[in-house]
Coordinates of C-alpha atoms and ligand atoms in Angstrom, one line a residue:
M86 CA 30.0 -1.8 -19.4
V87 CA 26.7 -2.1 -17.6
S88 CA 26.8 -4.2 -14.4
L89 CA 23.9 -6.5 -13.4
S90 CA 22.8 -4.2 -10.6
D91 CA 22.6 -1.3 -13.0
Q92 CA 20.2 -3.3 -15.1
N93 CA 18.2 -4.4 -12.1
P94 CA 15.6 -1.6 -11.4
L95 CA 14.6 -3.3 -8.2
S96 CA 18.0 -3.6 -6.6
S97 CA 17.7 -0.6 -4.3
F98 CA 14.1 -1.3 -3.0
S99 CA 13.3 -3.0 0.3
C100 CA 9.5 -3.0 0.2
I101 CA 7.8 -3.7 -3.1
T102 CA 4.0 -3.7 -3.9
I103 CA 3.2 -5.8 -6.9
K104 CA -0.1 -5.3 -8.8
I105 CA -1.3 -8.2 -10.9
G106 CA -4.1 -7.7 -13.4
S107 CA -6.9 -10.2 -13.9
A108 CA -5.8 -11.3 -17.4
L109 CA -2.4 -12.3 -16.2
L110 CA -3.8 -14.6 -13.5
V111 CA -7.0 -15.9 -15.3
D112 CA -7.1 -17.4 -18.7
A113 CA -9.6 -15.4 -20.8
R114 CA -11.0 -18.5 -22.7
S115 CA -11.3 -21.1 -19.9
G116 CA -11.8 -18.7 -17.0
K117 CA -9.3 -20.9 -15.1
L118 CA -6.3 -19.8 -13.1
R119 CA -3.0 -19.6 -15.1
Q120 CA -1.4 -21.9 -12.5
Q121 CA 2.0 -22.2 -14.2
W122 CA 2.4 -18.5 -14.5
L123 CA 1.3 -18.0 -10.8
N124 CA 3.8 -20.6 -9.7
S125 CA 6.6 -18.8 -11.6
L126 CA 5.7 -15.5 -10.0
A127 CA 5.6 -17.2 -6.6
T128 CA 9.2 -18.5 -7.3
D129 CA 10.3 -14.9 -8.1
I130 CA 8.6 -13.6 -4.9
A131 CA 10.3 -16.2 -2.8
A132 CA 13.7 -15.2 -4.3
L133 CA 13.1 -11.6 -3.4
K134 CA 11.9 -12.3 0.1
S135 CA 14.9 -14.5 0.7
R136 CA 17.0 -11.3 0.1
G137 CA 15.0 -9.5 2.8
V138 CA 12.6 -7.6 0.6
D139 CA 9.0 -7.1 1.9
I140 CA 6.4 -8.0 -0.7
L141 CA 2.8 -7.0 -0.9
I142 CA 0.5 -8.2 -3.6
V143 CA -2.5 -6.3 -5.0
S144 CA -4.3 -9.0 -7.0
S145 CA -7.2 -8.7 -9.4
G146 CA -9.0 -11.7 -10.7
A147 CA -11.9 -12.2 -8.3
I148 CA -14.6 -11.3 -10.8
S149 CA -13.0 -13.3 -13.7
L150 CA -12.6 -16.4 -11.5
G151 CA -16.1 -16.0 -10.0
R152 CA -17.7 -15.9 -13.4
S153 CA -16.5 -19.3 -14.3
I154 CA -17.0 -20.7 -10.8
L155 CA -20.7 -19.6 -10.9
G156 CA -21.2 -20.5 -14.6
L157 CA -21.6 -16.9 -15.7
T158 CA -19.1 -16.7 -18.5
G159 CA -19.9 -15.1 -21.9
Q160 CA -22.7 -12.9 -20.7
T161 CA -23.2 -9.4 -19.6
L162 CA -23.8 -9.4 -15.9
S163 CA -26.0 -7.2 -13.7
L164 CA -24.3 -5.5 -10.8
P165 CA -25.6 -8.0 -8.1
R166 CA -24.2 -10.8 -10.3
I167 CA -20.8 -9.1 -10.7
Q168 CA -20.7 -8.7 -7.0
A169 CA -21.7 -12.3 -6.4
A170 CA -19.0 -13.4 -8.9
A171 CA -16.5 -11.2 -6.9
S172 CA -17.5 -12.9 -3.7
A173 CA -17.2 -16.5 -5.0
G174 CA -14.0 -15.6 -7.0
Q175 CA -12.3 -13.9 -4.1
V176 CA -12.3 -17.2 -2.1
A177 CA -10.6 -19.0 -5.1
L178 CA -8.2 -16.1 -5.6
S179 CA -7.1 -16.1 -1.9
E180 CA -6.7 -19.9 -2.0
A181 CA -4.6 -19.6 -5.2
W182 CA -2.2 -17.1 -3.6
R183 CA -2.0 -19.1 -0.3
D184 CA -1.2 -22.3 -2.1
A185 CA 1.3 -20.8 -4.6
L186 CA 3.3 -19.1 -1.8
A187 CA 2.9 -22.0 0.7
Q188 CA 5.2 -24.0 -1.6
F189 CA 7.9 -21.7 -0.4
N190 CA 6.8 -21.7 3.2
I191 CA 5.4 -18.1 2.8
T192 CA 2.2 -17.3 4.6
T193 CA -0.4 -15.0 3.1
G194 CA -3.0 -12.7 4.7
Q195 CA -6.0 -11.3 2.8
I196 CA -7.1 -7.6 3.1
L197 CA -10.1 -6.3 1.1
L198 CA -10.2 -2.5 0.8
T199 CA -12.6 0.2 -0.4
P200 CA -12.0 4.0 -0.6
N201 CA -13.9 4.6 2.7
I202 CA -11.1 2.6 4.4
T203 CA -8.2 4.2 2.7
E204 CA -9.4 7.7 2.7
E205 CA -10.6 7.9 6.3
R206 CA -8.0 8.3 9.0
R207 CA -9.0 5.7 11.5
P208 CA -9.7 2.8 9.1
Y209 CA -6.6 3.9 7.2
I210 CA -4.4 3.6 10.2
N211 CA -6.0 0.4 11.2
A212 CA -5.6 -1.2 7.8
R213 CA -2.0 0.0 7.7
N214 CA -1.3 -1.5 11.1
T215 CA -2.7 -4.8 10.0
I216 CA -0.7 -4.8 6.7
S217 CA 2.5 -3.8 8.4
T218 CA 2.1 -6.4 11.2
L219 CA 1.7 -9.1 8.5
L220 CA 4.9 -7.8 6.9
D221 CA 6.7 -7.8 10.3
L222 CA 5.6 -11.4 10.7
G223 CA 7.1 -12.4 7.4
A224 CA 3.8 -12.8 5.6
V225 CA 2.7 -11.5 2.2
P226 CA -0.5 -9.4 2.3
V227 CA -2.7 -10.2 -0.6
I228 CA -5.0 -7.2 -1.3
N229 CA -8.0 -6.5 -3.5
E230 CA -10.9 -4.2 -3.6
N231 CA -13.9 -5.5 -1.7
D232 CA -15.9 -5.7 -4.9
S233 CA -18.8 -7.7 -3.5
V234 CA -19.9 -4.8 -1.3
A235 CA -18.3 -1.7 -2.9
T236 CA -21.0 0.6 -4.4
A237 CA -20.6 2.5 -7.6
E238 CA -20.0 5.8 -5.7
I239 CA -17.5 4.3 -3.2
R240 CA -15.2 2.2 -5.2
Y241 CA -11.8 2.4 -6.8
G242 CA -13.0 0.3 -9.8
D243 CA -9.4 -0.3 -10.9
N244 CA -6.5 -1.9 -9.0
D245 CA -3.9 0.5 -10.5
R246 CA -4.9 3.4 -8.2
L247 CA -5.8 1.1 -5.3
S248 CA -2.3 -0.4 -5.4
A249 CA -0.7 3.0 -5.5
R250 CA -2.8 4.0 -2.4
V251 CA -1.7 0.8 -0.7
A252 CA 2.0 1.3 -1.6
S253 CA 1.9 4.9 -0.2
M254 CA -0.1 3.8 2.8
I255 CA 2.6 1.3 3.8
G256 CA 5.5 3.4 2.8
A257 CA 6.6 0.9 0.1
D258 CA 9.6 2.2 -1.8
C259 CA 8.4 0.6 -5.1
L260 CA 5.2 -0.3 -6.9
V261 CA 5.4 -2.6 -9.9
L262 CA 2.3 -2.7 -12.2
F263 CA 2.4 -5.8 -14.3
S264 CA 0.3 -5.6 -17.4
D265 CA 0.5 -6.5 -21.1
V266 CA 2.6 -3.4 -22.0
D267 CA 6.3 -2.9 -21.2
G268 CA 5.8 0.8 -20.3
L269 CA 4.8 4.1 -21.7
Y270 CA 5.4 5.0 -25.3
T271 CA 5.3 8.4 -27.0
A272 CA 2.5 7.1 -29.2
P273 CA 0.6 3.8 -29.5
P274 CA 3.4 1.3 -30.6
G275 CA 1.2 -0.8 -32.9
A276 CA -0.3 2.2 -34.7
D277 CA 2.7 4.5 -35.0
N278 CA 6.1 3.4 -36.4
G279 CA 7.8 6.4 -34.8
A280 CA 6.6 5.5 -31.3
R281 CA 9.4 5.7 -28.8
H282 CA 9.6 3.8 -25.4
L283 CA 10.2 6.0 -22.4
P284 CA 12.5 4.2 -19.9
V285 CA 12.2 6.9 -17.3
V286 CA 9.5 9.5 -16.6
K287 CA 10.8 12.0 -14.1
S288 CA 7.7 14.1 -13.9
I289 CA 4.2 13.7 -15.1
T290 CA 3.6 16.6 -17.5
K291 CA 0.5 17.3 -19.6
Q292 CA 2.5 15.8 -22.5
I293 CA 2.9 12.5 -20.6
E294 CA -0.8 12.5 -19.7
A295 CA -1.7 13.0 -23.4
M296 CA 0.6 10.0 -24.3
A297 CA -1.2 7.9 -21.8
K298 CA -4.6 8.8 -23.2
G299 CA -3.6 7.5 -26.6
A300 CA -2.3 4.2 -25.3
A301 CA -4.4 1.1 -24.9
S302 CA -3.8 -1.9 -22.7
H303 CA -6.4 -4.6 -23.4
L304 CA -5.4 -6.6 -20.3
S305 CA -6.0 -3.9 -17.8
R306 CA -9.3 -2.5 -16.7
G307 CA -7.8 1.0 -16.3
G308 CA -5.6 1.1 -19.4
M309 CA -2.7 3.6 -19.3
T310 CA -4.6 6.5 -17.8
T311 CA -5.2 4.9 -14.4
K312 CA -1.5 3.9 -14.5
I313 CA -0.5 7.5 -14.8
D314 CA -3.0 8.4 -12.0
A315 CA -1.3 5.6 -9.9
A316 CA 2.1 7.1 -10.7
K317 CA 1.0 10.4 -9.4
I318 CA -0.3 9.0 -6.1
A319 CA 2.8 6.8 -5.7
T320 CA 5.6 9.2 -6.6
R321 CA 4.1 12.1 -4.6
S322 CA 4.2 9.9 -1.5
G323 CA 7.7 8.6 -2.0
T324 CA 7.1 5.4 -3.9
S325 CA 8.8 4.8 -7.2
M326 CA 6.5 3.1 -9.8
I327 CA 7.4 0.7 -12.6
I328 CA 5.2 -0.4 -15.5
A329 CA 6.4 -3.7 -16.9
N330 CA 5.1 -6.6 -19.0
G331 CA 3.9 -9.4 -16.8
T332 CA 2.6 -11.8 -19.5
T333 CA 5.7 -14.1 -19.6
T334 CA 6.5 -16.5 -16.8
N335 CA 8.9 -15.3 -14.1
P336 CA 8.1 -11.7 -14.7
L337 CA 9.9 -10.3 -11.6
A338 CA 13.0 -12.2 -12.4
A339 CA 12.9 -10.9 -16.0
L340 CA 12.6 -7.4 -14.6
T341 CA 15.6 -7.9 -12.3
K342 CA 17.6 -9.0 -15.4
G343 CA 16.7 -5.7 -17.1
A344 CA 13.5 -6.4 -19.0
K345 CA 12.1 -3.3 -20.7
H346 CA 10.0 -1.1 -18.4
T347 CA 9.1 2.5 -17.6
I348 CA 10.1 3.8 -14.2
F349 CA 8.6 6.8 -12.5
P350 CA 11.1 7.7 -9.7
A351 CA 9.7 8.8 -6.3
K352 CA 9.9 12.5 -5.5
Q353 CA 11.1 11.9 -1.9
N354 CA 11.6 9.0 0.5
P355 CA 8.6 7.2 1.9
A356 CA 9.1 8.0 5.6
A357 CA 9.2 11.7 4.9
A358 CA 6.0 11.4 2.8
R359 CA 4.1 9.6 5.6
K360 CA 5.2 12.1 8.2
R361 CA 4.3 15.0 6.0
W362 CA 0.8 13.4 5.7
I363 CA 0.6 13.4 9.5
L364 CA 1.8 17.0 9.8
G365 CA -0.1 18.4 7.0
T366 CA -3.4 16.7 6.6
L367 CA -5.0 16.2 10.0
D368 CA -6.8 18.1 12.7
V369 CA -5.2 17.9 16.1
K370 CA -7.7 16.5 18.5
G371 CA -5.7 16.3 21.8
Q372 CA -2.6 17.5 23.7
I373 CA -0.3 15.2 25.5
H374 CA 2.2 16.7 28.0
V375 CA 5.2 14.5 28.6
D376 CA 8.1 14.5 31.1
R377 CA 11.7 15.2 30.1
G378 CA 12.6 11.5 29.8
A379 CA 9.8 10.9 27.3
A380 CA 10.6 14.1 25.4
N381 CA 14.2 12.9 25.0
A382 CA 13.1 9.5 24.0
L383 CA 10.9 11.0 21.2
L384 CA 13.7 13.1 20.0
G385 CA 15.8 9.9 19.8
G386 CA 13.2 8.3 17.5
K387 CA 11.3 6.2 20.1
S388 CA 7.6 5.7 20.4
L389 CA 5.6 7.6 23.0
L390 CA 4.8 5.3 26.0
P391 CA 2.1 6.2 28.6
I392 CA 4.7 6.0 31.4
G393 CA 6.1 9.4 30.3
V394 CA 2.8 11.2 30.0
T395 CA 1.9 13.8 32.7
K396 CA -1.3 15.4 31.4
I397 CA -3.8 14.7 28.6
S398 CA -6.3 17.2 27.3
G399 CA -8.9 16.8 24.5
E400 CA -10.9 13.9 23.3
F401 CA -9.4 11.8 20.5
E402 CA -10.1 8.5 18.9
H403 CA -7.6 5.9 18.0
G404 CA -5.8 7.0 14.8
E405 CA -6.6 10.7 15.2
A406 CA -3.9 13.4 15.3
I407 CA -2.5 14.5 18.7
S408 CA 0.1 17.0 19.7
I409 CA 2.9 16.3 22.1
L410 CA 4.3 19.0 24.4
D411 CA 7.5 18.9 26.5
P412 CA 7.6 20.1 30.2
D413 CA 8.0 23.7 29.0
G414 CA 4.8 23.4 27.0
V415 CA 6.6 23.5 23.7
E416 CA 5.0 21.3 21.0
I417 CA 7.8 18.9 20.0
A418 CA 5.9 16.3 17.9
R419 CA 2.6 15.3 16.3
G420 CA 1.4 11.8 15.9
L421 CA -1.6 9.5 15.4
A422 CA -3.0 8.2 18.6
G423 CA -2.6 4.4 19.2
M424 CA -5.4 4.5 21.8
N425 CA -8.5 6.7 22.4
W426 CA -8.5 9.5 25.0
E427 CA -10.2 7.4 27.6
E428 CA -7.7 4.5 27.3
A429 CA -4.9 7.1 27.2
N430 CA -6.1 8.6 30.5
L431 CA -6.3 5.2 32.1
A432 CA -2.8 4.2 30.8
K433 CA -1.1 7.6 31.7
G434 CA 1.9 7.2 33.9
K435 CA 1.7 3.4 33.9
K436 CA 4.4 0.9 32.8
S437 CA 3.8 -1.0 29.5
E438 CA 3.7 -4.4 31.4
I439 CA 0.7 -3.1 33.3
I440 CA -1.0 -1.7 30.2
I441 CA -0.8 -5.0 28.2
G442 CA -4.2 -6.6 28.5
M443 CA -5.8 -3.6 30.2
F444 CA -8.2 -2.9 27.4
G445 CA -8.9 -6.4 26.4
H446 CA -9.1 -5.8 22.7
M447 CA -5.6 -4.8 22.1
N448 CA -2.0 -5.5 23.1
R449 CA -0.6 -2.2 21.9
T450 CA 1.2 -0.3 24.6
E451 CA 2.3 2.8 22.7
L452 CA 0.3 6.0 23.0
V453 CA 1.9 7.0 19.7
H454 CA 4.0 4.5 17.7
A455 CA 7.3 5.9 16.3
D456 CA 6.1 5.2 12.8
N457 CA 3.1 7.4 13.4
L458 CA 5.1 10.3 14.9
V459 CA 6.7 13.3 13.4
L460 CA 9.1 15.6 15.3
I461 CA 8.5 19.3 15.0
A462 CA 11.8 21.1 14.6
T463 CA 12.3 23.9 17.1
K464 CA 14.9 26.4 18.1
G465 CA 15.5 27.8 14.6
I466 CA 15.7 24.5 12.7
S467 CA 13.3 24.8 9.9
P468 CA 10.6 22.0 9.7
Ligands
LIG51 N1 -11.0 -5.9 -8.2 C1 -11.3 -6.5 -9.5 C2 -11.2 -8.0 -9.5 O1 -10.7 -8.6 -8.6 C3 -10.3 -6.0 -10.6 C4 -10.1 -4.6 -10.8 C5 -8.9 -4.3 -11.8 O2 -8.6 -5.2 -12.6 O3 -8.4 -3.3 -11.9 O4 -11.8 -8.7 -10.3

């Protein structure tokens, strides 16, 4: 017999990114918000949050809403008009999410991203800090692409891949893509009677990619191909991804009761993936020598505080990679700087109480926050 938790694909996740396509939120004919559907999703989100699950929303719909707000429906739009529609629509989209979740006393915060934010280290870390601070404060970040300024060369263009980047950025353990299909099929279900639904895709093979090419999803800008691209980004970084049908009301509740879906299980856990990114991707811009107390604190999983720093060399900016050395000069960790080199030099050896307010623009007192730090195994332990 199958128990309820076996049927619930979300039961083991504690941080879930949910991607909502335009056509789920905006009625194609009227260009108006599908308010009842949004309210039902807000009910589901509140239920998950009350169980301690962090939720992030990646919501499309700005351009669709903006078209009707600006009286531009039923016509092909020039790029400046699309961007104007995105601008007007984003205001309405943000308000819609704020009001829907406010009914459950949940606060929202808006973040608009473009690839030059998510692919460059400093803006990436900055955006990640903002999003994780919102989550720490119990809010739901509502994210979209900054369509009104994104240029053709520097844009995601689809929120499938954007949501995967966001989920991996934040270390979410699950990404749910709601669209008009209940997952991946071996062939287009309408056209081929032998089409078989795939409940689990453990690895994205050439065969899986070929299946995605054949599948159409009229509600989603990206179709199935961008969903498979999203699955690659997500699973590689430690985020499991689910494709599910979001067209009915209470789509999250339906999923928790076992509604049909395809899951792409993560390849590893999110913390490891983020730390691997720190170890593997970045140039080291500075060296931080620490005292024994700080070295032990780091090995115990703590953040690096300036009080334990004895010497700093190199010039680094906030968010850049730095290396941390113990009193014997052995590199024990790498991390992303929470301050630039000038601030770090001023803060060196000082207590956190003194550092607060020292730089005016920030209240952070860690030179490297534990979340941005990876220990380097020494003495024969393989990294
Ligand atoms: N960012 C676009 C919007 O808000 C949607 C992109 C997508 O649907 O994938 O209208």
